[in-house]
Tab-separated table of C-alpha atoms in Angstrom:
chain	number	residue	atom	x	y	z
A	10	MET	CA	-15.378	67.967	-4.685
A	11	ASP	CA	-17.189	71.285	-4.488
A	12	LYS	CA	-20.955	70.757	-4.497
A	13	GLN	CA	-21.956	74.117	-5.977
A	14	ILE	CA	-25.150	74.051	-8.040
A	15	LEU	CA	-25.820	76.492	-10.890
A	16	VAL	CA	-29.373	77.084	-12.121
A	17	VAL	CA	-29.925	78.858	-15.454
A	18	GLY	CA	-33.291	80.332	-16.381
A	19	LEU	CA	-36.005	82.893	-15.748
A	20	THR	CA	-36.593	85.453	-13.043
A	21	CYS	CA	-39.926	87.227	-12.947
A	22	VAL	CA	-42.315	88.727	-10.426
A	23	ASP	CA	-45.226	86.539	-9.368
A	24	ILE	CA	-48.324	88.368	-8.160
A	25	ILE	CA	-50.176	85.549	-6.420
A	26	ASN	CA	-53.840	85.918	-5.549
A	27	TYR	CA	-55.286	83.319	-3.173
A	28	VAL	CA	-59.048	82.815	-3.473
A	29	ARG	CA	-61.540	80.343	-2.021
A	30	SER	CA	-62.625	79.237	-5.490
A	31	TYR	CA	-61.801	80.204	-9.053
A	32	PRO	CA	-63.806	83.306	-10.054
A	33	VAL	CA	-66.601	83.313	-12.591
A	34	GLU	CA	-65.836	85.376	-15.687
A	35	ASP	CA	-67.018	88.994	-15.539
A	36	SER	CA	-67.614	88.917	-11.782
A	37	ASP	CA	-66.233	90.570	-8.641
A	38	SER	CA	-64.342	88.336	-6.218
A	39	ARG	CA	-62.630	88.913	-2.899
A	40	ILE	CA	-58.996	87.817	-2.538
A	41	LEU	CA	-58.005	86.035	0.674
A	42	LYS	CA	-54.343	87.014	0.400
A	43	GLN	CA	-52.011	88.554	-2.170
A	44	ILE	CA	-48.263	87.931	-2.295
A	45	TRP	CA	-45.636	89.583	-4.495
A	46	THR	CA	-42.663	87.257	-4.787
A	47	PRO	CA	-39.848	86.329	-7.165
A	48	GLY	CA	-40.947	83.667	-9.617
A	49	GLY	CA	-39.887	81.799	-12.707
A	50	ASN	CA	-38.910	78.145	-12.686
A	51	ALA	CA	-35.180	78.682	-12.174
A	52	THR	CA	-35.713	81.236	-9.425
A	53	ASN	CA	-38.172	78.920	-7.690
A	54	ASN	CA	-35.585	76.142	-7.934
A	55	VAL	CA	-33.031	78.300	-6.136
A	56	ILE	CA	-35.533	79.429	-3.478
A	57	VAL	CA	-35.992	75.761	-2.579
A	58	LEU	CA	-32.321	74.818	-2.985
A	59	ASN	CA	-31.340	77.591	-0.577
A	60	GLN	CA	-33.373	75.816	2.090
A	61	LEU	CA	-31.469	72.582	1.432
A	62	ASN	CA	-27.888	73.817	0.993
A	63	PRO	CA	-25.777	77.014	1.088
A	64	TYR	CA	-24.132	76.665	-2.314
A	65	SER	CA	-26.720	77.238	-5.056
A	66	VAL	CA	-26.310	79.996	-7.666
A	67	LEU	CA	-28.822	81.667	-10.002
A	68	PHE	CA	-27.855	82.840	-13.505
A	69	SER	CA	-30.703	84.915	-14.889
A	70	PRO	CA	-31.226	88.236	-16.695
A	71	ILE	CA	-32.817	91.063	-14.715
A	72	PRO	CA	-33.381	94.736	-15.618
A	73	ILE	CA	-30.746	97.062	-14.233
A	74	ASN	CA	-31.868	99.355	-11.410
A	75	CYS	CA	-35.115	97.417	-10.943
A	76	THR	CA	-35.540	97.871	-7.212
A	77	LEU	CA	-38.660	95.715	-7.100
A	78	ILE	CA	-37.021	92.477	-8.221
A	79	THR	CA	-33.739	93.139	-6.413
A	80	SER	CA	-35.548	93.699	-3.122
A	81	LEU	CA	-37.765	90.638	-3.629
A	82	LEU	CA	-34.757	88.446	-4.443
A	83	ALA	CA	-32.924	89.753	-1.384
A	84	LYS	CA	-35.899	88.834	0.811
A	85	VAL	CA	-35.683	85.200	-0.299
A	86	GLY	CA	-31.895	85.102	0.050
A	87	ILE	CA	-30.917	84.961	-3.632
A	88	SER	CA	-27.687	86.706	-4.588
A	89	LEU	CA	-27.534	88.862	-7.722
A	90	LYS	CA	-23.795	88.269	-8.051
A	91	HIS	CA	-24.086	86.042	-11.121
A	92	CYS	CA	-27.202	87.562	-12.688
A	93	LEU	CA	-27.083	89.527	-15.938
A	94	HIS	CA	-28.110	93.143	-15.466
A	95	ARG	CA	-29.822	94.326	-18.655
A	96	LEU	CA	-29.983	98.011	-19.572
A	97	ASP	CA	-33.076	97.517	-21.724
A	98	GLY	CA	-36.183	95.414	-21.305
A	99	ASP	CA	-39.015	95.214	-18.846
A	100	LEU	CA	-39.421	92.574	-16.185
A	101	PRO	CA	-41.474	89.445	-16.957
A	102	THR	CA	-44.510	89.181	-14.710
A	103	SER	CA	-46.921	86.394	-13.839
A	104	THR	CA	-50.349	87.063	-12.398
A	105	VAL	CA	-51.506	83.933	-10.606
A	106	ILE	CA	-54.859	82.797	-9.227
A	107	VAL	CA	-54.615	80.016	-6.643
A	108	SER	CA	-57.876	78.332	-5.672
A	109	GLU	CA	-57.501	77.037	-2.135
A	110	GLY	CA	-60.639	74.971	-2.620
A	111	THR	CA	-58.962	72.761	-5.209
A	112	GLY	CA	-55.277	73.694	-4.947
A	113	SER	CA	-55.228	74.602	-8.649
A	114	ARG	CA	-53.198	77.512	-9.982
A	115	THR	CA	-53.921	79.553	-13.094
A	116	ILE	CA	-50.979	81.522	-14.477
A	117	MET	CA	-51.152	84.490	-16.849
A	118	HIS	CA	-47.595	85.279	-17.905
A	119	TYR	CA	-46.307	88.494	-19.447
A	120	ARG	CA	-42.971	87.623	-21.023
A	121	GLY	CA	-41.644	91.176	-21.153
A	122	GLN	CA	-38.848	92.229	-23.494
A	123	LEU	CA	-35.881	91.011	-21.496
A	124	GLN	CA	-33.139	89.491	-23.656
A	125	GLU	CA	-32.163	85.934	-22.749
A	126	PRO	CA	-28.473	85.207	-22.015
A	127	ASN	CA	-26.340	83.973	-24.889
A	128	CYS	CA	-23.424	81.560	-24.769
A	129	ASP	CA	-20.779	84.309	-24.843
A	130	GLU	CA	-22.311	85.870	-21.742
A	131	PHE	CA	-22.532	82.455	-20.109
A	132	GLN	CA	-18.831	81.812	-20.765
A	133	LEU	CA	-17.878	85.273	-19.520
A	134	ALA	CA	-19.828	84.756	-16.310
A	135	PHE	CA	-18.381	81.275	-15.743
A	136	PRO	CA	-14.935	80.921	-17.346
A	137	ASP	CA	-14.235	77.933	-15.081
A	138	ILE	CA	-17.345	75.795	-15.252
A	139	ASN	CA	-15.678	73.113	-13.168
A	140	ILE	CA	-16.304	75.037	-9.947
A	141	PHE	CA	-19.804	73.547	-10.160
A	142	SER	CA	-20.794	69.967	-9.509
A	143	TRP	CA	-24.232	70.443	-11.087
A	144	ILE	CA	-25.740	72.755	-13.730
A	145	HIS	CA	-29.480	72.808	-14.318
A	146	PHE	CA	-31.098	74.433	-17.345
A	147	GLU	CA	-34.692	75.552	-17.353
A	148	GLY	CA	-36.291	74.430	-20.625
A	149	ARG	CA	-36.335	77.836	-22.338
A	150	ASN	CA	-33.996	80.232	-24.209
A	151	PHE	CA	-33.954	77.764	-27.067
A	152	GLU	CA	-31.752	79.851	-29.356
A	153	ASN	CA	-28.859	79.563	-26.899
A	154	LEU	CA	-29.627	76.421	-24.914
A	155	ILE	CA	-27.623	73.892	-26.919
A	156	THR	CA	-24.577	76.140	-27.346
A	157	MET	CA	-24.403	76.657	-23.571
A	158	ILE	CA	-24.690	72.910	-23.000
A	159	GLU	CA	-21.958	72.312	-25.593
A	160	TYR	CA	-19.716	74.797	-23.777
A	161	VAL	CA	-20.127	72.801	-20.568
A	162	HIS	CA	-19.299	69.555	-22.379
A	163	ILE	CA	-16.134	71.051	-23.867
A	164	SER	CA	-15.094	72.508	-20.516
A	165	ARG	CA	-15.574	69.340	-18.524
A	166	GLN	CA	-13.671	67.270	-21.125
A	167	ASN	CA	-13.713	63.661	-19.916
A	168	ASN	CA	-14.925	64.460	-16.417
A	169	GLU	CA	-18.363	63.420	-15.202
A	170	ARG	CA	-18.860	66.739	-13.428
A	171	PRO	CA	-20.549	69.091	-13.548
A	172	LYS	CA	-23.645	66.992	-14.097
A	173	LEU	CA	-26.129	68.526	-16.523
A	174	SER	CA	-29.887	68.461	-16.069
A	175	LEU	CA	-32.702	69.818	-18.210
A	176	GLU	CA	-36.329	70.573	-17.476
A	177	CYS	CA	-38.834	69.552	-20.156
A	178	GLU	CA	-42.006	71.344	-19.130
A	179	LYS	CA	-43.167	73.599	-21.971
A	180	VAL	CA	-45.922	71.963	-24.016
A	181	ARG	CA	-45.407	74.092	-27.106
A	182	ASP	CA	-43.385	72.498	-29.902
A	183	PHE	CA	-39.711	73.409	-29.582
A	184	GLU	CA	-37.356	71.186	-31.555
A	185	THR	CA	-34.348	72.764	-29.866
A	186	LEU	CA	-35.504	71.545	-26.462
A	187	GLU	CA	-35.897	67.996	-27.722
A	188	ASN	CA	-32.555	68.192	-29.539
A	189	ALA	CA	-30.856	69.075	-26.247
A	190	ILE	CA	-32.106	65.958	-24.456
A	191	PRO	CA	-29.312	63.574	-25.615
A	192	PHE	CA	-26.627	65.917	-24.244
A	193	VAL	CA	-27.649	66.017	-20.579
A	194	ASP	CA	-27.297	63.568	-17.706
A	195	VAL	CA	-30.683	64.040	-16.048
A	196	ILE	CA	-34.021	64.952	-17.651
A	197	PHE	CA	-37.049	66.152	-15.708
A	198	VAL	CA	-40.262	65.526	-17.635
A	199	SER	CA	-43.444	67.275	-16.536
A	200	LYS	CA	-46.835	65.586	-16.698
A	201	ASP	CA	-48.032	68.133	-19.269
A	202	PHE	CA	-44.982	67.596	-21.492
A	203	ALA	CA	-45.383	63.822	-21.216
A	204	ARG	CA	-49.049	63.968	-22.174
A	205	LYS	CA	-48.221	66.224	-25.111
A	206	LYS	CA	-45.901	63.475	-26.343
A	207	GLY	CA	-48.622	60.858	-25.972
A	208	PHE	CA	-47.573	59.226	-22.693
A	209	GLN	CA	-50.382	58.274	-20.319
A	210	ASN	CA	-48.560	57.811	-17.004
A	211	LYS	CA	-45.241	58.467	-15.302
A	212	GLU	CA	-43.670	55.082	-16.032
A	213	GLU	CA	-44.647	55.252	-19.686
A	214	ALA	CA	-43.159	58.743	-19.885
A	215	VAL	CA	-39.819	57.616	-18.432
A	216	PHE	CA	-39.676	54.617	-20.753
A	217	GLY	CA	-40.717	56.639	-23.797
A	218	MET	CA	-38.253	59.468	-23.229
A	219	GLN	CA	-35.379	57.019	-22.932
A	220	GLN	CA	-36.434	54.994	-25.954
A	221	ASN	CA	-37.594	57.722	-28.330
A	222	PHE	CA	-35.742	60.931	-27.453
A	223	GLY	CA	-32.106	59.888	-27.201
A	224	ALA	CA	-32.056	59.691	-23.409
A	225	SER	CA	-31.090	56.023	-23.131
A	226	ARG	CA	-27.948	56.853	-21.115
A	227	ALA	CA	-29.577	59.466	-18.889
A	228	ILE	CA	-31.606	59.459	-15.709
A	229	VAL	CA	-35.183	60.391	-16.588
A	230	ILE	CA	-37.462	61.586	-13.787
A	231	CYS	CA	-41.176	62.214	-14.199
A	232	PRO	CA	-43.360	63.609	-11.391
A	233	TRP	CA	-47.090	63.027	-11.859
A	234	ALA	CA	-48.769	65.159	-9.162
A	235	GLU	CA	-50.939	63.025	-6.863
A	236	GLN	CA	-49.668	59.867	-8.608
A	237	GLY	CA	-46.147	60.360	-7.249
A	238	ALA	CA	-43.078	60.058	-9.452
A	239	ALA	CA	-41.119	57.559	-11.524
A	240	ALA	CA	-37.500	57.438	-12.646
A	241	ARG	CA	-34.896	55.166	-14.161
A	242	HIS	CA	-31.116	55.069	-14.526
A	243	THR	CA	-30.538	54.548	-18.265
A	244	ALA	CA	-32.759	52.506	-20.564
A	245	ASN	CA	-31.510	49.247	-19.014
A	246	GLY	CA	-32.026	50.235	-15.401
A	247	GLU	CA	-34.752	49.397	-12.914
A	248	MET	CA	-37.953	51.421	-13.184
A	249	ILE	CA	-38.484	53.091	-9.809
A	250	SER	CA	-41.939	54.348	-8.895
A	251	VAL	CA	-42.963	55.990	-5.618
A	252	ASP	CA	-46.259	57.275	-4.284
A	253	ALA	CA	-47.039	60.908	-3.600
A	254	TYR	CA	-46.744	62.089	-0.003
A	255	MET	CA	-50.293	62.774	1.190
A	256	GLN	CA	-49.832	62.839	4.973
A	257	ALA	CA	-49.401	66.633	5.137
A	258	GLY	CA	-53.046	67.173	4.235
A	259	PRO	CA	-54.984	68.297	1.172
A	260	ALA	CA	-53.354	70.455	-1.484
A	261	ILE	CA	-54.141	74.155	-1.155
A	262	ASP	CA	-51.313	75.637	-3.275
A	263	THR	CA	-49.721	73.724	-6.151
A	264	LEU	CA	-47.929	76.787	-7.561
A	265	GLY	CA	-44.229	75.944	-7.815
A	266	ALA	CA	-44.744	72.301	-6.834
A	267	GLY	CA	-42.883	71.031	-9.892
A	268	ASP	CA	-40.043	73.484	-9.290
A	269	CYS	CA	-39.853	72.329	-5.671
A	270	PHE	CA	-39.708	68.686	-6.755
A	271	ILE	CA	-36.933	69.349	-9.295
A	272	ALA	CA	-34.868	71.332	-6.791
A	273	CYS	CA	-35.140	68.541	-4.230
A	274	CYS	CA	-34.108	65.924	-6.789
A	275	ILE	CA	-31.086	67.973	-7.862
A	276	HIS	CA	-29.988	68.490	-4.268
A	277	PHE	CA	-30.298	64.860	-3.209
A	278	LEU	CA	-28.715	63.517	-6.411
A	279	ASN	CA	-25.862	65.973	-5.923
A	280	GLU	CA	-25.476	64.653	-2.374
A	281	GLY	CA	-25.098	61.087	-3.654
A	282	ASN	CA	-28.463	59.636	-2.600
A	283	SER	CA	-29.818	56.610	-4.424
A	284	LEU	CA	-32.466	57.274	-7.048
A	285	ARG	CA	-35.187	55.719	-4.893
A	286	GLU	CA	-34.145	57.834	-1.908
A	287	VAL	CA	-34.183	60.918	-4.126
A	288	LEU	CA	-37.758	60.289	-5.272
A	289	VAL	CA	-39.030	59.513	-1.777
A	290	LYS	CA	-37.462	62.645	-0.272
A	291	ALA	CA	-38.516	64.909	-3.162
A	292	CYS	CA	-42.108	63.642	-3.037
A	293	ARG	CA	-42.227	64.071	0.737
A	294	ILE	CA	-41.007	67.679	0.711
A	295	THR	CA	-43.231	68.567	-2.258
A	296	GLY	CA	-46.232	66.936	-0.599
A	297	LYS	CA	-45.693	69.137	2.433
A	298	LYS	CA	-45.181	72.184	0.218
A	299	VAL	CA	-48.562	71.890	-1.557
A	300	ALA	CA	-50.344	71.736	1.803
A	301	LYS	CA	-49.197	75.303	2.581
A	302	ARG	CA	-48.906	78.629	0.797
A	303	GLY	CA	-45.720	79.492	-1.033
A	304	LEU	CA	-42.189	78.117	-1.256
A	305	LEU	CA	-40.684	79.713	1.836
A	306	GLU	CA	-40.279	78.067	5.240
A	307	LEU	CA	-40.582	74.577	3.799
A	308	ASP	CA	-40.401	71.536	6.027
A	309	VAL	CA	-37.430	69.819	4.371
A	310	SER	CA	-37.183	66.989	6.886
């Protein structure tokens, strides 16, 4: 079966400023390095997926004739073939401060006025959804999220493919995001989202999502930074917990670490790896990613 992966979500420009330590308010600070790069969770997913396989596709709105984002996407090898080219709306932008002393990242996001894709546009772009073996939705675009997921369910009929995954990262209250959880096969739960829901560790988050949010038949995966990651196949499966990969050295850049982890999990699940193998490999690659700047030229071994 074709192993094509479709990722649906945001494209923006990240202006990343690397500093030795986080600046004091109302002060002048020198930047060690500045990088302009494509960003957004879905775009970051595809940047990583492209280093793992040649068959990942991005579906994202971008402003028409925006040479900045088109040139940046071309530099990281992302095709615009399936992106929505909007006539109106300005490009979302994130200004990021990365402290290399602690590895922390502080993100200031300008959402812009770019219209999110609706289900009609999704269907028009992908009339045969069965060309994909996996579809991943960034946890956003809540007005259209469930209708797009429903379209995939109708299209795949009784087939198990394409698999559907959903990222639960945003800590603001969005009922639509939680309502979508029972309709997907794999749920990625961020540490911040888990804490917002009252869970204190990765295992508790996996258990709680399966018990309380209608995910009893899904794989739930929860990365927890330096504490590694946990996951479980369905509510009756074995709880799998793995340690973080620390051998690459101290963290200097955690920007995009969660996106890297999710992309690795999607790839290795799509390749048929066991859940434990998936967590070990995803933690290893992500551990090596945070020890260097950026998402390019990752060591994916």
